[in-house]
Tab-separated table of C-alpha atoms in Angstrom:
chain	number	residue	atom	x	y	z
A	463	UNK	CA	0.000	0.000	0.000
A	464	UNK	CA	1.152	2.930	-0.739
A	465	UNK	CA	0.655	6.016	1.517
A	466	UNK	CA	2.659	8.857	0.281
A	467	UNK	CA	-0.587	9.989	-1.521
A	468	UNK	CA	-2.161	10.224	1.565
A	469	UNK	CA	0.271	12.613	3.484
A	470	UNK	CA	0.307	14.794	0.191
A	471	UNK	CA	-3.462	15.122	1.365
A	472	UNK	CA	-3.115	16.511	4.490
A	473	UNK	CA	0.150	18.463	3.596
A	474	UNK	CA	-2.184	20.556	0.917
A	475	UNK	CA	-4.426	21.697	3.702
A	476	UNK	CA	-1.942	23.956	5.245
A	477	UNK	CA	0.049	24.741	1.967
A	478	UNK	CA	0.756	28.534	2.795
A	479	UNK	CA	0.822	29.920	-0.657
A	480	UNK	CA	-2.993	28.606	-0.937
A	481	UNK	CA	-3.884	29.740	1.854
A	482	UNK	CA	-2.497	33.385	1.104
A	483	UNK	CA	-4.617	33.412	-2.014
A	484	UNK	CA	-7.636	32.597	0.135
A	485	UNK	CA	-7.269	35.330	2.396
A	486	UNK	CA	-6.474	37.736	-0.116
A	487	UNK	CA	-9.910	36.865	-1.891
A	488	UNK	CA	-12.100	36.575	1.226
A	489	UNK	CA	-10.978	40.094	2.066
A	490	UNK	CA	-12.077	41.351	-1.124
A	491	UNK	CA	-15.250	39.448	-1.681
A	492	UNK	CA	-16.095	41.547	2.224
A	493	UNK	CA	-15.058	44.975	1.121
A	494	UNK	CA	-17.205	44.609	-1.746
A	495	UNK	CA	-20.396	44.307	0.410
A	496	UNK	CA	-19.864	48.031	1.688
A	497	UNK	CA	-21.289	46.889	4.934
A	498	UNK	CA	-19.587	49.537	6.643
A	499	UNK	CA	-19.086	47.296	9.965
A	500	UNK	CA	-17.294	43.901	10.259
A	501	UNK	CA	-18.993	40.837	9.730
A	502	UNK	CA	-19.935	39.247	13.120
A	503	UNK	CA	-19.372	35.156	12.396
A	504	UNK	CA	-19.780	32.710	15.334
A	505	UNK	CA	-17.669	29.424	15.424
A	506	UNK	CA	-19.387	27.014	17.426
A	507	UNK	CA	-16.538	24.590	17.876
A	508	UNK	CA	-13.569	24.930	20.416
A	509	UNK	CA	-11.706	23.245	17.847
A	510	UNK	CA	-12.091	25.637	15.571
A	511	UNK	CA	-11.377	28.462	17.567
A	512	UNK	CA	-7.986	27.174	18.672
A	513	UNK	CA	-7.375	26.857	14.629
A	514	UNK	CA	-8.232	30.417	14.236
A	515	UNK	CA	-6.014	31.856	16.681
A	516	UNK	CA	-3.577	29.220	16.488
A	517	UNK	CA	-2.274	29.953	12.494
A	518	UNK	CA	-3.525	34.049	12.891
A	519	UNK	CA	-6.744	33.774	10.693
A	520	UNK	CA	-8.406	35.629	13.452
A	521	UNK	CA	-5.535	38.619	13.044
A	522	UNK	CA	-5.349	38.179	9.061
A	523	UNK	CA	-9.044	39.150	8.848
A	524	UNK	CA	-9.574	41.279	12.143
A	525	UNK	CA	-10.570	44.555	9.723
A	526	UNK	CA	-13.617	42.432	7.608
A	527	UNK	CA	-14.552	39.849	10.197
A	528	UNK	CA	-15.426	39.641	14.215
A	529	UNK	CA	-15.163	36.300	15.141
A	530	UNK	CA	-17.400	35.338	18.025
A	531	UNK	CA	-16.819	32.702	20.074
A	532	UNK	CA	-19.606	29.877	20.512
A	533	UNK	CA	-19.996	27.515	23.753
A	534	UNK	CA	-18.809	24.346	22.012
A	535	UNK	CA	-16.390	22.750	24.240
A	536	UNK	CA	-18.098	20.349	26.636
A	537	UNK	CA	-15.448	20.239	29.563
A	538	UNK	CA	-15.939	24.425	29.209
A	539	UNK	CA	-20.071	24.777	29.369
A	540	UNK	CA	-19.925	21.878	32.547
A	541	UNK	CA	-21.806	23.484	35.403
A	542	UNK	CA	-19.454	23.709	38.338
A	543	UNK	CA	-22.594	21.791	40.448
A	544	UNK	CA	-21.789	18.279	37.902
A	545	UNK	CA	-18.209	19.387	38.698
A	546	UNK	CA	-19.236	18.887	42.620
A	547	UNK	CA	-21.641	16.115	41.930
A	548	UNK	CA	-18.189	14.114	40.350
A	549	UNK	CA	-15.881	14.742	43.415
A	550	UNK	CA	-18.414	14.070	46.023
A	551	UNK	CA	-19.301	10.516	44.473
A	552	UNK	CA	-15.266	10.288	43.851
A	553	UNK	CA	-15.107	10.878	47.649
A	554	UNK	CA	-16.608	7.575	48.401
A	555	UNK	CA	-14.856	5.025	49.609
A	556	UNK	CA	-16.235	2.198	47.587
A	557	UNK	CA	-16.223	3.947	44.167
A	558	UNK	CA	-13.672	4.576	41.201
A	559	UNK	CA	-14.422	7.327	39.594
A	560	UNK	CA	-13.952	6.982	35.857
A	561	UNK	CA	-13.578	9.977	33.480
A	562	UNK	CA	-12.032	11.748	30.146
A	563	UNK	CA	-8.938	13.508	30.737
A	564	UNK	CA	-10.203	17.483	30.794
A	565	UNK	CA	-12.773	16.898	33.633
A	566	UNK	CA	-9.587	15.594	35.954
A	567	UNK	CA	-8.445	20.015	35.968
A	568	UNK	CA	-11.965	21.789	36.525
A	569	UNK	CA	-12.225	22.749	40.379
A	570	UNK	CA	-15.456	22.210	42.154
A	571	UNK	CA	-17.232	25.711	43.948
A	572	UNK	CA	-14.407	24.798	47.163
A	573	UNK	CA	-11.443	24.824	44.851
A	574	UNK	CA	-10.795	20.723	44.801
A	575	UNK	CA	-10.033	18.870	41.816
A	576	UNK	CA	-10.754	15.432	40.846
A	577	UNK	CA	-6.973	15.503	40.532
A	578	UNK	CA	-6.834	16.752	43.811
A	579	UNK	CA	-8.869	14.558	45.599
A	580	UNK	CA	-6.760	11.700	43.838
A	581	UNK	CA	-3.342	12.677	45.041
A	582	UNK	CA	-5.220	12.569	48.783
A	583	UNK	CA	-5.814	8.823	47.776
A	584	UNK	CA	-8.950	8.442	46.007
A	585	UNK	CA	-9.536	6.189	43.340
A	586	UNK	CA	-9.934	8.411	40.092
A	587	UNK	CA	-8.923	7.300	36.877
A	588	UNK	CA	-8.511	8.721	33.578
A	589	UNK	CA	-9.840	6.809	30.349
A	590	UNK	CA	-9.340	7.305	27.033
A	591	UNK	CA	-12.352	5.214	25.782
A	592	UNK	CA	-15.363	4.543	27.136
A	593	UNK	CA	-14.855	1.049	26.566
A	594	UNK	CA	-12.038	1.129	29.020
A	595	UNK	CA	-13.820	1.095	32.241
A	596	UNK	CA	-15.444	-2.258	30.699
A	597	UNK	CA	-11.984	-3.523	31.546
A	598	UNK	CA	-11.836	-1.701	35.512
A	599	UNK	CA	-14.938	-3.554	36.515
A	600	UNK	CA	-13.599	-6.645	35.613
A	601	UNK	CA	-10.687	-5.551	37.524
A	602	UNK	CA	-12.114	-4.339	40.434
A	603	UNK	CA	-15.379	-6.670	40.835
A	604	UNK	CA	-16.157	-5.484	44.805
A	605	UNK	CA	-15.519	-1.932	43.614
A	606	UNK	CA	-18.151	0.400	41.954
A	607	UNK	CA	-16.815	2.218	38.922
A	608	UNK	CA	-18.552	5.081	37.626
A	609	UNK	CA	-18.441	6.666	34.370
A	610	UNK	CA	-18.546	10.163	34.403
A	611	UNK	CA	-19.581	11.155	30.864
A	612	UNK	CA	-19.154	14.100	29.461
A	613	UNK	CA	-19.475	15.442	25.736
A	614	UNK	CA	-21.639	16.964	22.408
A	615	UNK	CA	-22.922	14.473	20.246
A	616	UNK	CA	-19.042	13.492	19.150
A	617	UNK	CA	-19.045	11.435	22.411
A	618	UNK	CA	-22.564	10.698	23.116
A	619	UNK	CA	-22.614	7.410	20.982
A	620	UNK	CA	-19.599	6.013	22.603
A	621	UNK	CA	-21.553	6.052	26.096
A	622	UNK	CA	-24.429	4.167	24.192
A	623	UNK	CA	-22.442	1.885	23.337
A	624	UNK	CA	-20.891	1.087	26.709
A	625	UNK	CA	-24.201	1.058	28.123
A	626	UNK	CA	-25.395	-1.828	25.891
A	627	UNK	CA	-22.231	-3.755	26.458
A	628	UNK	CA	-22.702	-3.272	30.521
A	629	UNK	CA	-25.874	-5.851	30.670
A	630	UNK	CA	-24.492	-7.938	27.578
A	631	UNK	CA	-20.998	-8.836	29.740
A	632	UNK	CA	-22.801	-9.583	33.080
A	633	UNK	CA	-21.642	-6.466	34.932
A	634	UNK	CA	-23.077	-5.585	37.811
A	635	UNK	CA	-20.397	-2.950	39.143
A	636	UNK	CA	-20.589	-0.344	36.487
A	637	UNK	CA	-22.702	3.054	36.614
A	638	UNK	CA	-22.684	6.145	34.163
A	639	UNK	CA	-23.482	9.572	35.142
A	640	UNK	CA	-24.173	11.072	31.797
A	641	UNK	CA	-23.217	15.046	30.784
A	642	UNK	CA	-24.088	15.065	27.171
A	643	UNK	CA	-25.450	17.935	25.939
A	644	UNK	CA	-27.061	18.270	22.722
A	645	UNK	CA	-25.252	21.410	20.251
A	646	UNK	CA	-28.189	22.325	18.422
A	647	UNK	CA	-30.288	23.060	20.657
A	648	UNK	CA	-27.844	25.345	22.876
A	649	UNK	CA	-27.001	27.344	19.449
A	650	UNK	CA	-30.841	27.830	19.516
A	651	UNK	CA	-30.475	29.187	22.587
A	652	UNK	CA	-27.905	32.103	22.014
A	653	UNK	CA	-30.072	33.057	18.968
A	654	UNK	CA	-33.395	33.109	21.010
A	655	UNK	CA	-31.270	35.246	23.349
A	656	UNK	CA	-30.688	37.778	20.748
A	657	UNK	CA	-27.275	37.691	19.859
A	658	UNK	CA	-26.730	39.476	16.607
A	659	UNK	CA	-24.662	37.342	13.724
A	660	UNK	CA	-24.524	37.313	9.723
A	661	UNK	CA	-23.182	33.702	10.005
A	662	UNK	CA	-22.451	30.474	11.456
A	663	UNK	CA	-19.522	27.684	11.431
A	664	UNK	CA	-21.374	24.594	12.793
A	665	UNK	CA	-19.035	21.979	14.140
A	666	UNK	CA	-17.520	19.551	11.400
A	667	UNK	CA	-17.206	16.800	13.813
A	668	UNK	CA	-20.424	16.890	15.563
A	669	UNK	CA	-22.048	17.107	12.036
A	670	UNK	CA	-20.762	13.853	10.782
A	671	UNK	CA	-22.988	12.091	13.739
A	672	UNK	CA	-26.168	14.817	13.319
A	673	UNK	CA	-25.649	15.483	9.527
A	674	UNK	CA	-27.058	18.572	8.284
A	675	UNK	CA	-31.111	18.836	9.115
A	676	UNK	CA	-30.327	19.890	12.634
A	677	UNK	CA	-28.579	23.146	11.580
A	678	UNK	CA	-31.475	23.631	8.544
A	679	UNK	CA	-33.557	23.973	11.016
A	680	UNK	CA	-31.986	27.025	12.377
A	681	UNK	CA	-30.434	28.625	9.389
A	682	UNK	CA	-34.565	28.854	8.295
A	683	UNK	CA	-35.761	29.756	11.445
A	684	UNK	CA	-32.895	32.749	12.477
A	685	UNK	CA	-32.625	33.512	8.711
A	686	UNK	CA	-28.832	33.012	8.759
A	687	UNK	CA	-26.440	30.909	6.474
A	688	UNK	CA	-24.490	28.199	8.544
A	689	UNK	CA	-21.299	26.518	7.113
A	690	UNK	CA	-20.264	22.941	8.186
A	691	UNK	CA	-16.710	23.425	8.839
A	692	UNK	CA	-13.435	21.123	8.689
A	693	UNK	CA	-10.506	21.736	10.963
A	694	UNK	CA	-7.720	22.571	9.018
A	695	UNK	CA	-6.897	26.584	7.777
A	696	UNK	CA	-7.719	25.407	4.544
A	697	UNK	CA	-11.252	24.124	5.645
A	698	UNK	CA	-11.871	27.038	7.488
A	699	UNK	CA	-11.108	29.994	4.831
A	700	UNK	CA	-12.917	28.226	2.436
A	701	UNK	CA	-15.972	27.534	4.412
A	702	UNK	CA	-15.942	31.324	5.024
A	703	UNK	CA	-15.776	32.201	1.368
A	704	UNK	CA	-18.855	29.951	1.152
A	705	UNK	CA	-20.407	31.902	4.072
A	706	UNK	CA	-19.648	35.077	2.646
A	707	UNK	CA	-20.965	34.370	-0.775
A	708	UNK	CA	-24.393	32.921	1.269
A	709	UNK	CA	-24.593	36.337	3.340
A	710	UNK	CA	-24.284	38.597	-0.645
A	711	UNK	CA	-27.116	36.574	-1.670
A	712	UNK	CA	-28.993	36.519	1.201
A	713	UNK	CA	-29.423	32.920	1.802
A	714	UNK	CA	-30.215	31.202	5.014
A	715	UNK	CA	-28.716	27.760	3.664
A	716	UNK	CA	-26.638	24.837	5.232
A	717	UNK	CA	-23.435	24.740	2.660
A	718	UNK	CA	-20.783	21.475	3.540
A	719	UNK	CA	-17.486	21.948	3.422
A	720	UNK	CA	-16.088	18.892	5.258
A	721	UNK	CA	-17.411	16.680	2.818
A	722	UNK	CA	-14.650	14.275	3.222
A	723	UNK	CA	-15.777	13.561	6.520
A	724	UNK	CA	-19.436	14.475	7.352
A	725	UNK	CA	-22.439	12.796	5.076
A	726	UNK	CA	-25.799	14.860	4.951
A	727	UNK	CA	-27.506	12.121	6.498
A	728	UNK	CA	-24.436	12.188	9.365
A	729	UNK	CA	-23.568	9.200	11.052
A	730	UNK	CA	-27.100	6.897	11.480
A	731	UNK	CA	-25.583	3.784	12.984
A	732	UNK	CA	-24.591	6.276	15.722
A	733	UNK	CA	-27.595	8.185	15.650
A	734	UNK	CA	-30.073	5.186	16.601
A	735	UNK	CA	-28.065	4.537	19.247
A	736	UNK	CA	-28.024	7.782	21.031
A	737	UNK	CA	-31.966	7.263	20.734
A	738	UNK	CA	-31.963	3.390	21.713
A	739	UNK	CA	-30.317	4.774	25.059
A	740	UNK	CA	-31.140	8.163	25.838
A	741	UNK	CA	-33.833	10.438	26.612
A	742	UNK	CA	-33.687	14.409	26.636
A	743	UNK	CA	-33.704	16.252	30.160
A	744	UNK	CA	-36.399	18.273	30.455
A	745	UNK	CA	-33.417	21.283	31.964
A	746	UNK	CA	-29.808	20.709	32.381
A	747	UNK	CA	-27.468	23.363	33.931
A	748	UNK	CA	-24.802	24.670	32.019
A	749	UNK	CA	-21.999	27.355	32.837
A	750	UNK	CA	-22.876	30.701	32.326
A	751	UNK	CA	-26.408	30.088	31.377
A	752	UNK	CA	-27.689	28.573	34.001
A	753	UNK	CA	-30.966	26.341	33.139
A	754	UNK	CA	-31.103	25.062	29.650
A	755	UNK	CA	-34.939	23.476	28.771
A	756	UNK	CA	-34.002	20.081	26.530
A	757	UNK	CA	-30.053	20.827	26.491
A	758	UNK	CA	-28.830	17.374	27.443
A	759	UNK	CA	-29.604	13.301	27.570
A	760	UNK	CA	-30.364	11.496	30.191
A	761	UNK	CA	-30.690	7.477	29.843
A	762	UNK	CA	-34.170	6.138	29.467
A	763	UNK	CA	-35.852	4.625	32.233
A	764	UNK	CA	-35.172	1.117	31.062
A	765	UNK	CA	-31.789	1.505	31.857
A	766	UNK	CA	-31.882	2.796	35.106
A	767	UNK	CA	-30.282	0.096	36.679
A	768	UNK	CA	-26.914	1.788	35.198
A	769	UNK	CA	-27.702	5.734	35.496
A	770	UNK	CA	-25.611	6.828	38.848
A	771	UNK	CA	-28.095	9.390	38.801
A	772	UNK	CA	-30.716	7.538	40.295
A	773	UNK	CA	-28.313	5.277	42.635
A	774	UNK	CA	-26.494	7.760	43.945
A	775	UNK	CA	-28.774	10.969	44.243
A	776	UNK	CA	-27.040	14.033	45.597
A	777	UNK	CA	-28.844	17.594	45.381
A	778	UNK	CA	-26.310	20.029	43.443
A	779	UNK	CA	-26.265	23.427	44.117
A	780	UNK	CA	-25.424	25.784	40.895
A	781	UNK	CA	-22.415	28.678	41.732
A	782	UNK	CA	-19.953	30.053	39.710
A	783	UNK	CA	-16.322	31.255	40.801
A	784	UNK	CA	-15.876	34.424	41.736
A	785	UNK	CA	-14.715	37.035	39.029
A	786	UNK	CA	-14.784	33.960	36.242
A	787	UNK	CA	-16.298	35.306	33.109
A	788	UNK	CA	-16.439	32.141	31.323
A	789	UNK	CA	-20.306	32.086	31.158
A	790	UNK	CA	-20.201	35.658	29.353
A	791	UNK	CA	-17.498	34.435	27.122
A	792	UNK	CA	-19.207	31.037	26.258
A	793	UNK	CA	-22.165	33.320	25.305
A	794	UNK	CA	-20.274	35.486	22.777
A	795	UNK	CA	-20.364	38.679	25.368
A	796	UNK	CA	-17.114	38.685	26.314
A	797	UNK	CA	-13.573	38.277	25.360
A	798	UNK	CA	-11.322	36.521	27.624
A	799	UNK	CA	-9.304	39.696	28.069
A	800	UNK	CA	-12.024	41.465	29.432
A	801	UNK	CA	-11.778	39.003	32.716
A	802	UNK	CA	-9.868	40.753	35.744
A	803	UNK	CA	-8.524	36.763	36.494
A	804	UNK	CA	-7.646	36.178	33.038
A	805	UNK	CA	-3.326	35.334	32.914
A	806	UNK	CA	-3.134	36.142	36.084
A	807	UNK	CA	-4.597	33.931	38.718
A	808	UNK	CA	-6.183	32.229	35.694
A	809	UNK	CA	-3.546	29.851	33.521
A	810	UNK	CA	-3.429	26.687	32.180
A	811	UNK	CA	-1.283	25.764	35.005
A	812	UNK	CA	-3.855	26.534	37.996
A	813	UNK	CA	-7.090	26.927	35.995
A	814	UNK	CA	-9.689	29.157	38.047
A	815	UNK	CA	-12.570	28.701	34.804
A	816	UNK	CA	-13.173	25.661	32.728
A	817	UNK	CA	-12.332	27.791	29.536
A	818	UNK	CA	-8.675	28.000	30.899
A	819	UNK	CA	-8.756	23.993	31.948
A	820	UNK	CA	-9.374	22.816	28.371
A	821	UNK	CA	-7.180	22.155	24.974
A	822	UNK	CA	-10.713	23.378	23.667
A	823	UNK	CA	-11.094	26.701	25.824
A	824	UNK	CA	-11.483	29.779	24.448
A	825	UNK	CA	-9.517	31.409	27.554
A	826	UNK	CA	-6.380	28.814	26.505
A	827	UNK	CA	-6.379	29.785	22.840
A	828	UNK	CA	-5.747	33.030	24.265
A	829	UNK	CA	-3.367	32.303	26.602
A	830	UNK	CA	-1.097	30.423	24.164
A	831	UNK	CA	-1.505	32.441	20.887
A	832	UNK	CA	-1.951	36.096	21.564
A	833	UNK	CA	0.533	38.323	23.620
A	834	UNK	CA	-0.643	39.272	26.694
B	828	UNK	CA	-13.258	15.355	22.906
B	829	UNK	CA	-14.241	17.419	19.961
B	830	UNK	CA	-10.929	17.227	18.775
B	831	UNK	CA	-10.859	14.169	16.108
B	832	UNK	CA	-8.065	12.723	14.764
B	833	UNK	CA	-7.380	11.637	11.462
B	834	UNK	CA	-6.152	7.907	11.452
B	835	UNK	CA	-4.909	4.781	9.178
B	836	UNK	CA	-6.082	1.688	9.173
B	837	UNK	CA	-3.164	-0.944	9.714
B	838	UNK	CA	-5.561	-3.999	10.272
B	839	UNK	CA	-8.779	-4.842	11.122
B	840	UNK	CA	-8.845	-7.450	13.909
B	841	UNK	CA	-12.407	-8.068	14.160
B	842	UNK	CA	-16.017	-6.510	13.214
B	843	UNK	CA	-15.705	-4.274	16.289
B	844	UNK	CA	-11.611	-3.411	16.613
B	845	UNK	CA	-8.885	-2.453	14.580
B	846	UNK	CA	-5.150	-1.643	14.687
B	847	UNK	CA	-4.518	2.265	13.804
B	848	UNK	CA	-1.637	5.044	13.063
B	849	UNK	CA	-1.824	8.576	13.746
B	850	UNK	CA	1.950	10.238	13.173
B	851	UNK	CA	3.625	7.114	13.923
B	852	UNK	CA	1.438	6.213	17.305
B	853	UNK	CA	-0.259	3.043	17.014
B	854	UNK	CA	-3.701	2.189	18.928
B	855	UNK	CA	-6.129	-0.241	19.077
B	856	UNK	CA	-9.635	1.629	18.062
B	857	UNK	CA	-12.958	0.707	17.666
B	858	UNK	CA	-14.809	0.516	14.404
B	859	UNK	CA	-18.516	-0.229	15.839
B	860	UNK	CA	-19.594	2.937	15.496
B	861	UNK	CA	-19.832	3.044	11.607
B	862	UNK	CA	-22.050	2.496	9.355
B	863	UNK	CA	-19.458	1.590	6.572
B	864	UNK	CA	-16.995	-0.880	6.535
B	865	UNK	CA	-13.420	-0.143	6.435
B	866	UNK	CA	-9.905	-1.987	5.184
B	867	UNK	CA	-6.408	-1.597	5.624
B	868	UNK	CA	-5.408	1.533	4.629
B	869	UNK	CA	-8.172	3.884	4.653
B	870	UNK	CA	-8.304	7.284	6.841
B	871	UNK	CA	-10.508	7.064	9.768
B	872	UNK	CA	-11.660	10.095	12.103
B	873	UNK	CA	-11.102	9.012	16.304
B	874	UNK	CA	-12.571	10.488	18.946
B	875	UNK	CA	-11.554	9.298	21.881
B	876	UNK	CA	-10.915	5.582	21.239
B	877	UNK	CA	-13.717	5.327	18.459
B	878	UNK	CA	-14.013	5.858	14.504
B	879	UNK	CA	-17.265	8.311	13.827
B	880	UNK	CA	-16.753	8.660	10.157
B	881	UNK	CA	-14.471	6.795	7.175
B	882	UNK	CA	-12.159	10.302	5.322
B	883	UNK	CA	-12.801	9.932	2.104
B	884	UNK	CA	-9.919	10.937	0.820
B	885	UNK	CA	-10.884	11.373	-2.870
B	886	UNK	CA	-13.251	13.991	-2.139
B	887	UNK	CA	-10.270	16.159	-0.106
B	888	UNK	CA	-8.836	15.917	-3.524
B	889	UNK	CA	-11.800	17.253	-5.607
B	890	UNK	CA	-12.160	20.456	-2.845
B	891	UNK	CA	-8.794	20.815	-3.086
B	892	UNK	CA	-8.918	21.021	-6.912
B	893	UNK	CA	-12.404	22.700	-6.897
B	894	UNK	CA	-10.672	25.942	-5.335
B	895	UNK	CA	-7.475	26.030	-6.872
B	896	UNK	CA	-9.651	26.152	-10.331
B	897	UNK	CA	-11.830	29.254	-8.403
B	898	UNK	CA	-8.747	30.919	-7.207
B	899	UNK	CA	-6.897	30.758	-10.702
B	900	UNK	CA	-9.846	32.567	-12.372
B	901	UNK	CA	-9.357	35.814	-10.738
């Protein structure tokens, strides 16, 4: 086999003289609308924020576009009560408390970690599949493991999928607490809210499990063109050359970019899963917004046998750290600059706001690529 | 977690598993997730430990072409 076409894929995505030639024809193709302001363009994704700022496209086009951050980053938009609800079931002696990596950083409204907490000698362990705490409760049989779920739809199939497998292999030792939260719906949100855009980026990878009819919805609904986006500078220029050309005509359409990854019909193995399992919350809280009416999953009754949820109840009380702005900034109303804890007793070393804890957060692609 | 990875099939060990390279790091990931089936050598997008969709790679090519055509017209 022979692979050397394959890298000369990926090396074309980031091919500067390309991406010059972009730039210099997006720029041109927004003077020519005479708007008179700068176009205000949301990226949903984390992901794609951190591409923005990390290769300058943010800079580049700072006189014809405002880029405005959206809340998609799931360890960012965790309400610091789930944060709470993790270390106090991590606090028990009988439990291991399973989660992704991110979540391990985020402190709880007294300051703890679940990194903290396991450095004082509690069991908390960091997987890098669901799948893998199939293996700890085989492990650990008098132990209870919990699975502390967390994600968009990106991640929300892979805890479906685990749950199935839990009855299936005879265990009787494994419980997930699930966090997903549902993107759509939240971008919804912001626009019911009233905050003013001429476009949108919608997540590339989230896409290529939803597919496009979610964001038609929207783009109809708020009148706005919305882009599905791939990852690389390449992807992202041209998905705003796309957008641009949407906003002249006026529009409100669902163009794909990432159309080597994400089908129109989006993933529907993993789509009948998420519905075979879960049910949507009729509220779940999320940072900065506080209560968000059918925002996240929650597994359907049949399976309560494995939702931690119901097992282990604990009533969560909703605060958020003093001075953070993250909840303004995962709304688009402020910039992490603007926050009096922001590179100072905010960093990625001692995080005060999720934004800062994650390789997603806004507040980190800040820290890392602009001068402070 | 939103942050998917482009890998490369090596092999596929069985109808849920497979052996995968990113950059030189191999991993066992899990194929169950999608709807298509895959073979050595095709591109795969992971997020954490599981494939969500196959890259097809051909139609990173046609993009590519697509706007090097619309940029040489100007």
């Amino acid at each position: 086999m022979n692979n050397s076409a394959n890298l000369d894929f990926f090396s074309q995505l980031d091919e500067p003289e390309r991406l010059k030639r972009l730039t210099q024809r997006l720029t041109q193709k927004i003077s020519r609308l005479k708007l008179g302001r700068r176009l205000r363009i949301l990226e949903f994704c984390g992901g794609h924020t951190h591409v923005l700022l990390r290769h300058g496209i943010d800079e580049t086009l700072s006189e014809v576009i405002e880029f405005v951050h959206g809340p998609g980053c799931p360890v960012c938009v965790i309400a610091q009560s789930r944060i709470d609800y993790a270390l106090n079931l991590a606090e028990k002696e009988d439990i291991i408390l399973a989660t992704y990596g991110d979540l391990l950083r985020i402190p709880g409204s007294q300051g703890l970690t679940l990194q903290k907490l396991r450095a004082l000698g509690r069991d908390v362990k960091m997987v890098d599949s669901s799948l893998a705490t199939l293996k700890l409760a085989k492990d650990y049989p008098h132990r209870k493991i919990i699975f502390f779920a967390i994600g968009f739809e990106t991640t929300t199939p892979h805890t479906a999928f685990l749950a199935k497998q839990i009855p299936q292999q005879g265990l009787k030792n494994l419980y997930l607490v699930s966090n997903h939260v549902i993107s759509p719906i939240i971008l919804a949100y912001l626009l019911e809210k009233g905050i003013h855009l001429d476009g949108i980026i919608a997540p590339g990878h989230v896409s290529a499990i939803l597919g496009q009819s979610p964001w038609e919805e929207i783009a109809q609904k708020y009148h706005l063109p919305i882009v599905i986006s791939g990852f690389e500078p390449f992807d992202l220029l041209t998905s705003l050359l796309l957008l641009v050309d949407a906003i002249e005509k006026e529009t409100p359409t669902v163009l794909l970019q990432y159309d080597r990854v994400v089908r129109p019909e989006g993933n529907p193995l993993a789509l009948s899963l998420i519905e075979e399992i879960f049910q949507v919350r009729e509220t779940f809280p999320w940072r900065g917004f506080g209560l968000v009416p059918n925002s996240a999953y929650k597994f359907k009754e049949e399976w309560c046998f494995l939702d931690a949820e119901q097992i282990f109840p604990w009533e969560i009380k909703e605060e958020n750290p003093k001075g953070c702005l993250c909840g303004d900034i995962l709304q688009g109303k402020a910039k992490p600059w603007e926050c009096k804890l922001f590179g100072k007793a905010c960093t990625p070393k001692n995080p005060i706001g999720p934004c800062m804890v994650s390789g997603e957060g806004v507040c980190q692609a800040y820290f890392k690529y602009k001068l402070i | 977690m939103c942050l998917g990875y482009p890998f490369r099939i090596l092999e596929v060990r069985s109808p849920f598993t497979a052996l995968a390279e990113a950059k030189g790091v191999k991993k066992e990931i899990y194929i169950s997730l999608l709807p298509e089936k895959v073979k050595e050598g095709d591109w795969v997008l992971v997020h954490v430990g599981f494939a969500i969709a196959k890259i097809d790679e051909k139609q990173a090519q046609e993009t590519i072409k697509f706007w090097d055509e619309q940029l040489s017209e100007s």
